[in-house]
mmCIF file of C-alpha atoms and ligand atoms in Angstrom:
data_model
loop_
_atom_site.group_PDB
_atom_site.id
_atom_site.type_symbol
_atom_site.label_atom_id
_atom_site.label_comp_id
_atom_site.label_asym_id
_atom_site.label_seq_id
_atom_site.Cartn_x
_atom_site.Cartn_y
_atom_site.Cartn_z
ATOM 1 C CA MET A 1 119.457 108.586 140.504
ATOM 2 C CA SER A 2 118.829 105.204 139.072
ATOM 3 C CA PRO A 3 115.249 104.780 137.862
ATOM 4 C CA VAL A 4 114.452 102.161 140.838
ATOM 5 C CA ALA A 5 116.092 104.370 143.546
ATOM 6 C CA HIS A 6 112.902 104.145 145.556
ATOM 7 C CA GLY A 7 112.290 100.593 145.439
ATOM 8 C CA VAL A 8 111.848 99.444 149.156
ATOM 9 C CA ILE A 9 112.174 101.051 152.517
ATOM 10 C CA ALA A 10 115.390 100.195 154.612
ATOM 11 C CA LEU A 11 115.789 100.362 158.124
ATOM 12 C CA LEU A 12 119.004 100.870 160.355
ATOM 13 C CA PRO A 13 117.732 99.165 163.648
ATOM 14 C CA GLU A 14 120.580 100.362 165.881
ATOM 15 C CA ALA A 15 119.469 104.241 165.182
ATOM 16 C CA CYS A 16 115.771 103.751 165.653
ATOM 17 C CA THR A 17 114.598 104.763 169.044
ATOM 18 C CA SER A 18 110.985 103.582 168.699
ATOM 19 C CA CYS A 19 109.756 107.097 168.763
ATOM 20 C CA MET A 20 106.866 105.835 166.817
ATOM 21 C CA ILE A 21 106.747 109.192 164.923
ATOM 22 C CA CYS A 22 107.003 107.379 161.446
ATOM 23 C CA VAL A 23 104.094 105.025 162.793
ATOM 24 C CA ARG A 24 101.796 108.235 163.617
ATOM 25 C CA GLU A 25 102.762 110.078 160.318
ATOM 26 C CA CYS A 26 102.429 107.077 157.784
ATOM 27 C CA PRO A 27 99.146 107.617 155.983
ATOM 28 C CA THR A 28 98.224 103.923 155.330
ATOM 29 C CA TRP A 29 98.847 102.967 159.100
ATOM 30 C CA CYS A 30 101.339 100.389 157.650
ATOM 31 C CA ILE A 31 104.273 100.508 160.172
ATOM 32 C CA THR A 32 104.259 98.512 163.205
ATOM 33 C CA VAL A 33 106.732 99.228 166.152
ATOM 34 C CA GLU A 34 107.008 97.196 169.302
ATOM 35 C CA SER A 35 109.259 98.048 171.808
ATOM 36 C CA HIS A 36 109.760 97.833 175.597
ATOM 37 C CA ALA A 37 111.247 100.330 178.278
ATOM 38 C CA GLU A 38 114.305 99.681 180.341
ATOM 39 C CA GLN A 39 116.090 101.476 182.803
ATOM 40 C CA VAL A 40 119.932 102.333 182.192
ATOM 41 C CA GLY A 41 121.840 103.474 185.031
ATOM 42 C CA GLU A 42 124.807 105.725 184.335
ATOM 43 C CA PRO A 43 127.657 106.266 186.349
ATOM 44 C CA GLY A 44 127.249 109.668 188.118
ATOM 45 C CA ALA A 45 123.357 109.823 187.227
ATOM 46 C CA ARG A 46 121.375 110.156 190.148
ATOM 47 C CA ARG A 47 118.465 108.363 188.884
ATOM 48 C CA PRO A 48 118.382 105.768 186.016
ATOM 49 C CA ARG A 49 117.238 106.776 182.488
ATOM 50 C CA THR A 50 114.452 105.110 180.893
ATOM 51 C CA VAL A 51 115.172 104.077 177.318
ATOM 52 C CA SER A 52 112.878 102.202 174.613
ATOM 53 C CA ILE A 53 114.376 99.379 173.257
ATOM 54 C CA LEU A 54 113.061 98.123 169.674
ATOM 55 C CA ASP A 55 111.563 94.673 169.722
ATOM 56 C CA ARG A 56 110.068 94.368 166.254
ATOM 57 C CA PHE A 57 109.787 97.004 163.174
ATOM 58 C CA ALA A 58 107.887 95.865 160.442
ATOM 59 C CA ILE A 59 106.448 97.750 157.298
ATOM 60 C CA ASP A 60 103.329 95.914 155.097
ATOM 61 C CA PHE A 61 104.338 96.660 151.486
ATOM 62 C CA GLY A 62 101.062 95.455 150.701
ATOM 63 C CA LEU A 63 99.907 98.661 152.172
ATOM 64 C CA CYS A 64 102.729 101.030 151.734
ATOM 65 C CA MET A 65 101.966 103.613 149.075
ATOM 66 C CA TYR A 66 105.671 104.430 148.601
ATOM 67 C CA CYS A 67 105.298 108.152 149.718
ATOM 68 C CA GLY A 68 108.311 108.135 151.640
ATOM 69 C CA ILE A 69 106.761 110.184 154.373
ATOM 70 C CA CYS A 70 108.222 107.784 156.987
ATOM 71 C CA ILE A 71 111.977 108.445 155.798
ATOM 72 C CA ASP A 72 111.132 112.428 155.930
ATOM 73 C CA VAL A 73 109.977 112.445 159.539
ATOM 74 C CA CYS A 74 112.260 110.026 161.331
ATOM 75 C CA PRO A 75 114.522 112.242 163.500
ATOM 76 C CA PHE A 76 117.223 109.695 163.787
ATOM 77 C CA ASP A 77 117.692 108.774 159.925
ATOM 78 C CA ALA A 78 117.141 105.268 160.578
ATOM 79 C CA LEU A 79 114.906 104.577 157.187
ATOM 80 C CA GLU A 80 116.027 105.350 153.837
ATOM 81 C CA TRP A 81 115.145 104.376 150.254
ATOM 82 C CA ALA A 82 116.936 101.436 148.756
ATOM 83 C CA PRO A 83 116.947 100.412 145.270
ATOM 84 C CA ALA A 84 115.752 96.835 145.366
ATOM 85 C CA ILE A 85 112.716 95.767 143.294
ATOM 86 C CA ASP A 86 112.531 92.359 144.006
ATOM 87 C CA ASN A 87 110.140 92.712 146.954
ATOM 88 C CA SER A 88 107.125 90.845 145.509
ATOM 89 C CA ALA A 89 105.664 87.840 147.242
ATOM 90 C CA ALA A 90 103.628 84.867 146.507
ATOM 91 C CA ASN A 91 101.414 85.690 149.325
ATOM 92 C CA ARG A 92 100.197 88.658 151.386
ATOM 93 C CA ASN A 93 101.732 87.824 154.542
ATOM 94 C CA ASP A 94 105.194 87.889 152.942
ATOM 95 C CA LEU A 95 104.742 91.501 152.105
ATOM 96 C CA VAL A 96 105.154 92.310 155.636
ATOM 97 C CA HIS A 97 108.975 92.763 156.021
ATOM 98 C CA ASP A 98 110.042 92.806 159.833
ATOM 99 C CA THR A 99 113.015 94.277 161.254
ATOM 100 C CA GLU A 100 115.651 91.944 159.852
ATOM 101 C CA ARG A 101 114.263 91.841 156.503
ATOM 102 C CA LEU A 102 114.077 95.467 156.421
ATOM 103 C CA ALA A 103 117.726 95.974 157.503
ATOM 104 C CA GLY A 104 118.770 93.644 154.865
ATOM 105 C CA TRP A 105 117.848 96.049 152.417
ATOM 106 C CA ARG A 106 120.480 98.653 153.389
ATOM 107 C CA MET A 107 123.011 99.729 150.875
ATOM 108 C CA HIS A 108 125.578 101.075 153.276
ATOM 109 C CA ASP A 109 125.583 102.047 156.898
ATOM 110 C CA MET B 1 108.801 118.260 132.473
ATOM 111 C CA SER B 2 106.657 121.359 133.927
ATOM 112 C CA ALA B 3 103.506 121.896 132.057
ATOM 113 C CA GLU B 4 101.976 125.156 131.096
ATOM 114 C CA SER B 5 98.882 125.713 133.246
ATOM 115 C CA ARG B 6 95.281 127.174 132.034
ATOM 116 C CA THR B 7 92.480 127.853 134.215
ATOM 117 C CA VAL B 8 89.211 128.205 132.384
ATOM 118 C CA ALA B 9 85.352 128.636 133.643
ATOM 119 C CA ARG B 10 83.364 125.793 133.801
ATOM 120 C CA GLU B 11 81.188 126.639 130.544
ATOM 121 C CA ALA B 12 84.329 127.075 128.652
ATOM 122 C CA TRP B 13 86.014 123.459 129.651
ATOM 123 C CA GLU B 14 84.567 121.286 126.630
ATOM 124 C CA GLU B 15 85.821 124.168 124.298
ATOM 125 C CA THR B 16 89.182 124.658 125.703
ATOM 126 C CA LEU B 17 90.051 120.903 125.737
ATOM 127 C CA GLY B 18 88.553 120.885 121.754
ATOM 128 C CA ASP B 19 90.586 123.434 120.979
ATOM 129 C CA LEU B 20 93.730 122.071 122.365
ATOM 130 C CA LYS B 21 92.962 118.966 120.797
ATOM 131 C CA ALA B 22 92.739 120.770 117.252
ATOM 132 C CA GLN B 23 96.240 122.055 118.043
ATOM 133 C CA GLY B 24 97.784 118.644 118.222
ATOM 134 C CA PHE B 25 97.090 117.936 121.982
ATOM 135 C CA ALA B 26 95.502 114.696 121.188
ATOM 136 C CA TYR B 27 96.726 112.770 123.920
ATOM 137 C CA LEU B 28 94.579 112.837 127.328
ATOM 138 C CA ASP B 29 97.132 111.937 129.772
ATOM 139 C CA LEU B 30 95.318 112.505 133.129
ATOM 140 C CA LEU B 31 92.313 113.757 134.388
ATOM 141 C CA THR B 32 91.401 114.147 137.945
ATOM 142 C CA ALA B 33 90.054 116.234 140.647
ATOM 143 C CA ILE B 34 90.991 118.079 143.821
ATOM 144 C CA ASP B 35 88.690 118.992 146.786
ATOM 145 C CA ARG B 36 89.112 122.703 147.234
ATOM 146 C CA GLY B 37 86.595 123.040 150.233
ATOM 147 C CA ASP B 38 83.618 124.878 148.569
ATOM 148 C CA GLN B 39 84.657 123.810 145.137
ATOM 149 C CA ILE B 40 85.962 120.975 143.180
ATOM 150 C CA GLU B 41 88.937 121.632 140.892
ATOM 151 C CA VAL B 42 88.764 119.252 137.636
ATOM 152 C CA VAL B 43 92.318 119.011 136.131
ATOM 153 C CA ALA B 44 92.868 117.451 132.755
ATOM 154 C CA HIS B 45 96.624 116.803 131.601
ATOM 155 C CA VAL B 46 96.885 117.016 127.647
ATOM 156 C CA VAL B 47 99.890 116.126 125.546
ATOM 157 C CA GLU B 48 101.232 116.956 122.020
ATOM 158 C CA PRO B 49 102.806 113.365 121.121
ATOM 159 C CA VAL B 50 105.063 114.582 118.799
ATOM 160 C CA SER B 51 106.965 117.409 120.800
ATOM 161 C CA ALA B 52 105.531 115.649 123.961
ATOM 162 C CA GLY B 53 104.636 119.145 125.024
ATOM 163 C CA GLN B 54 102.038 119.137 128.019
ATOM 164 C CA ILE B 55 99.020 121.812 129.265
ATOM 165 C CA ARG B 56 97.377 121.162 132.356
ATOM 166 C CA VAL B 57 93.808 122.567 132.193
ATOM 167 C CA SER B 58 91.794 122.988 135.159
ATOM 168 C CA THR B 59 88.389 124.307 136.279
ATOM 169 C CA ARG B 60 86.491 124.774 139.425
ATOM 170 C CA VAL B 61 82.920 123.690 139.888
ATOM 171 C CA PRO B 62 80.869 124.550 143.163
ATOM 172 C CA ALA B 63 80.655 121.384 145.823
ATOM 173 C CA VAL B 64 77.060 121.731 145.822
ATOM 174 C CA ASP B 65 76.788 121.591 142.189
ATOM 175 C CA PRO B 66 79.483 119.743 140.977
ATOM 176 C CA ARG B 67 78.450 119.237 137.256
ATOM 177 C CA LEU B 68 80.940 119.600 134.277
ATOM 178 C CA ALA B 69 80.683 118.784 130.848
ATOM 179 C CA THR B 70 82.111 115.279 129.632
ATOM 180 C CA ALA B 71 85.363 115.182 127.754
ATOM 181 C CA THR B 72 84.608 111.854 126.495
ATOM 182 C CA GLN B 73 83.302 112.922 123.022
ATOM 183 C CA LEU B 74 86.826 114.395 122.366
ATOM 184 C CA PHE B 75 88.902 112.087 124.300
ATOM 185 C CA PRO B 76 87.382 108.502 124.891
ATOM 186 C CA ALA B 77 90.149 108.037 127.254
ATOM 187 C CA ALA B 78 88.362 110.337 129.607
ATOM 188 C CA ALA B 79 85.593 108.098 130.444
ATOM 189 C CA TRP B 80 87.537 105.889 132.866
ATOM 190 C CA HIS B 81 88.957 108.984 134.326
ATOM 191 C CA GLU B 82 85.769 110.765 134.728
ATOM 192 C CA ARG B 83 83.816 107.545 136.239
ATOM 193 C CA GLU B 84 86.806 107.508 138.789
ATOM 194 C CA ALA B 85 86.632 111.398 139.563
ATOM 195 C CA ALA B 86 82.935 111.122 140.024
ATOM 196 C CA GLU B 87 83.011 108.239 142.320
ATOM 197 C CA MET B 88 85.543 109.503 144.285
ATOM 198 C CA PHE B 89 84.486 113.543 144.449
ATOM 199 C CA GLY B 90 80.859 113.150 143.690
ATOM 200 C CA LEU B 91 81.052 114.913 140.240
ATOM 201 C CA VAL B 92 78.718 114.507 137.682
ATOM 202 C CA PHE B 93 79.881 114.437 134.108
ATOM 203 C CA ASP B 94 76.991 115.683 131.616
ATOM 204 C CA GLY B 95 76.875 113.537 128.674
ATOM 205 C CA HIS B 96 79.040 110.683 129.763
ATOM 206 C CA PRO B 97 78.310 107.630 127.938
ATOM 207 C CA ASP B 98 78.537 105.200 130.934
ATOM 208 C CA PRO B 99 78.329 107.133 134.240
ATOM 209 C CA ARG B 100 78.733 103.537 136.297
ATOM 210 C CA PRO B 101 81.269 104.023 139.443
ATOM 211 C CA LEU B 102 84.518 102.754 137.926
ATOM 212 C CA LEU B 103 86.282 101.347 141.102
ATOM 213 C CA ARG B 104 83.524 100.659 143.858
ATOM 214 C CA ARG B 105 80.075 99.637 143.804
ATOM 215 C CA ALA B 106 77.531 102.397 144.085
ATOM 216 C CA SER B 107 76.869 103.473 147.531
ATOM 217 C CA PRO B 108 75.035 105.860 149.239
ATOM 218 C CA GLY B 109 77.987 107.061 151.647
ATOM 219 C CA ARG B 110 79.843 110.351 150.795
ATOM 220 C CA PRO B 111 82.424 110.385 148.144
ATOM 221 C CA PRO B 112 85.587 108.954 149.679
ATOM 222 C CA LEU B 113 87.933 111.635 148.371
ATOM 223 C CA ARG B 114 86.123 114.616 149.500
ATOM 224 C CA THR B 115 88.037 115.945 152.872
ATOM 225 C CA ALA B 116 85.103 116.043 154.563
ATOM 226 C CA THR B 117 84.569 112.343 154.217
ATOM 227 C CA VAL B 118 85.579 110.626 157.767
ATOM 228 C CA LEU B 119 87.339 107.215 156.441
ATOM 229 C CA ALA B 120 84.605 105.155 158.617
ATOM 230 C CA ALA B 121 86.876 101.869 157.606
ATOM 231 C CA ARG B 122 89.615 103.263 160.115
ATOM 232 C CA VAL B 123 87.652 102.666 163.161
ATOM 233 C CA ALA B 124 87.614 99.073 162.333
ATOM 234 C CA VAL B 125 91.647 98.957 162.459
ATOM 235 C CA PRO B 126 93.734 99.677 165.313
ATOM 236 C CA TRP B 127 95.834 102.663 164.873
ATOM 237 C CA PRO B 128 99.438 101.212 164.895
ATOM 238 C CA GLY B 129 100.414 104.535 166.634
ATOM 239 C CA ALA B 130 98.500 104.500 169.814
ATOM 240 C CA ALA B 131 101.399 102.570 171.680
ATOM 241 C CA ASP B 132 103.246 105.148 173.601
ATOM 242 C CA PRO B 133 106.690 103.525 174.604
ATOM 243 C CA GLU B 134 107.653 106.150 176.983
ATOM 244 C CA SER B 135 104.976 105.359 179.196
ATOM 245 C CA ALA B 136 104.965 101.658 178.710
ATOM 246 C CA GLY B 137 104.000 100.339 182.091
ATOM 247 C CA LYS B 138 103.309 103.613 183.626
ATOM 248 C CA GLY B 139 100.029 103.916 182.056
ATOM 249 C CA ALA B 140 99.457 106.104 179.063
ATOM 250 C CA ARG B 141 99.366 109.763 179.955
ATOM 251 C CA ARG B 142 97.051 110.687 177.171
ATOM 252 C CA ARG B 143 95.310 108.833 174.424
ATOM 253 C CA GLN B 144 97.208 109.246 171.153
ATOM 254 C CA LEU B 145 94.744 109.835 168.132
ATOM 255 C CA PRO B 146 95.520 109.470 164.568
ATOM 256 C CA PRO B 147 96.403 112.715 162.900
ATOM 257 C CA GLY B 148 92.994 114.275 161.030
ATOM 258 C CA VAL B 149 90.627 112.326 162.736
ATOM 259 C CA PRO B 150 87.993 114.358 164.944
ATOM 260 C CA VAL B 151 88.837 113.915 168.689
ATOM 261 C CA ASP B 152 85.760 112.281 169.790
ATOM 262 C CA TRP B 153 85.489 110.025 166.945
ATOM 263 C CA LEU B 154 87.240 106.932 167.978
ATOM 264 C CA ASP B 155 85.363 107.089 171.352
ATOM 265 C CA GLU B 156 82.169 106.251 169.904
ATOM 266 C CA THR B 157 83.267 102.710 169.039
ATOM 267 C CA SER B 158 86.025 101.783 171.405
ATOM 268 C CA THR B 159 85.737 99.943 174.123
HETATM 269 S S1 SF4 C 201 106.308 105.089 152.584
HETATM 270 FE FE1 SF4 C 201 104.656 106.170 153.004
HETATM 271 S S2 SF4 C 201 103.037 104.452 153.255
HETATM 272 FE FE2 SF4 C 201 104.999 103.446 153.043
HETATM 273 S S3 SF4 C 201 105.544 103.021 155.220
HETATM 274 FE FE3 SF4 C 201 106.466 105.296 154.861
HETATM 275 S S4 SF4 C 201 104.794 106.710 155.182
HETATM 276 FE FE4 SF4 C 201 103.886 104.637 155.249
HETATM 277 S S1 SF4 C 202 110.717 107.819 163.421
HETATM 278 FE FE1 SF4 C 202 112.494 106.792 163.012
HETATM 279 S S2 SF4 C 202 113.414 106.284 165.058
HETATM 280 FE FE2 SF4 C 202 110.998 106.657 165.519
HETATM 281 S S3 SF4 C 202 110.167 104.864 165.204
HETATM 282 FE FE3 SF4 C 202 110.357 105.387 163.065
HETATM 283 S S4 SF4 C 202 112.141 104.475 162.429
HETATM 284 FE FE4 SF4 C 202 112.380 104.453 164.619
#
């Protein structure tokens, strides 16, 4: 394990079901998930299924304490540690990483 | 590296740390506290610099009488640790040369790291977990509350 293995948290947006579990377990309340529900009809199904579509996922690294609880609790392995250490910012708002930036931290799929 | 642990009575705290210092454990790595309900546990971590051997010493003081002898005469570095532990857990370190709060202004509220202290600042911040994507557009089936928050706590301030 590299000494900076826990540098930043990466997101795989395709795996995230917007279930909100990480948002609710995060001790610092620094995760934001925005989503909407869509009806998906499937051949052979009597009624359409409601699925949540992820609109925005953001982690505020100005509040995050890198405890890793969100990574542990995600039932879909949508979050993981990434070794980046260049996630500092010149102003407070840039410490909020949204979907694309979090997805960009991934080392592999 | 795992450290040897010793638990001592409150009365033996200073003497134990003094003996360890005499044995070469001259570096105070950490001094902090843990809320154990009706007792507050104080933990010090001392290091022997040559072998890097570590010993963890802990003691417990009653939450209603959380006094402990200061370790600052033995380890000057204990001063900041004790000031922080004092303001966060309501501890009193007898003989501390400068017992001002370290991180916060003196405030009449409950010590923030006592588990009985409700984090009132959270009332002002909307809980991001309140949204319920499953019932979006259908009206929430039940209100979601942050874990560990008393059930009626947010009601006093919301709406
Ligand atoms: S690492 Fe901890 S503090 Fe950071 S987003 Fe995850 S749960 Fe929240
Ligand atoms: S726990 Fe996982 S699947 Fe659920 S919202 Fe968080 S990242 Fe997405």
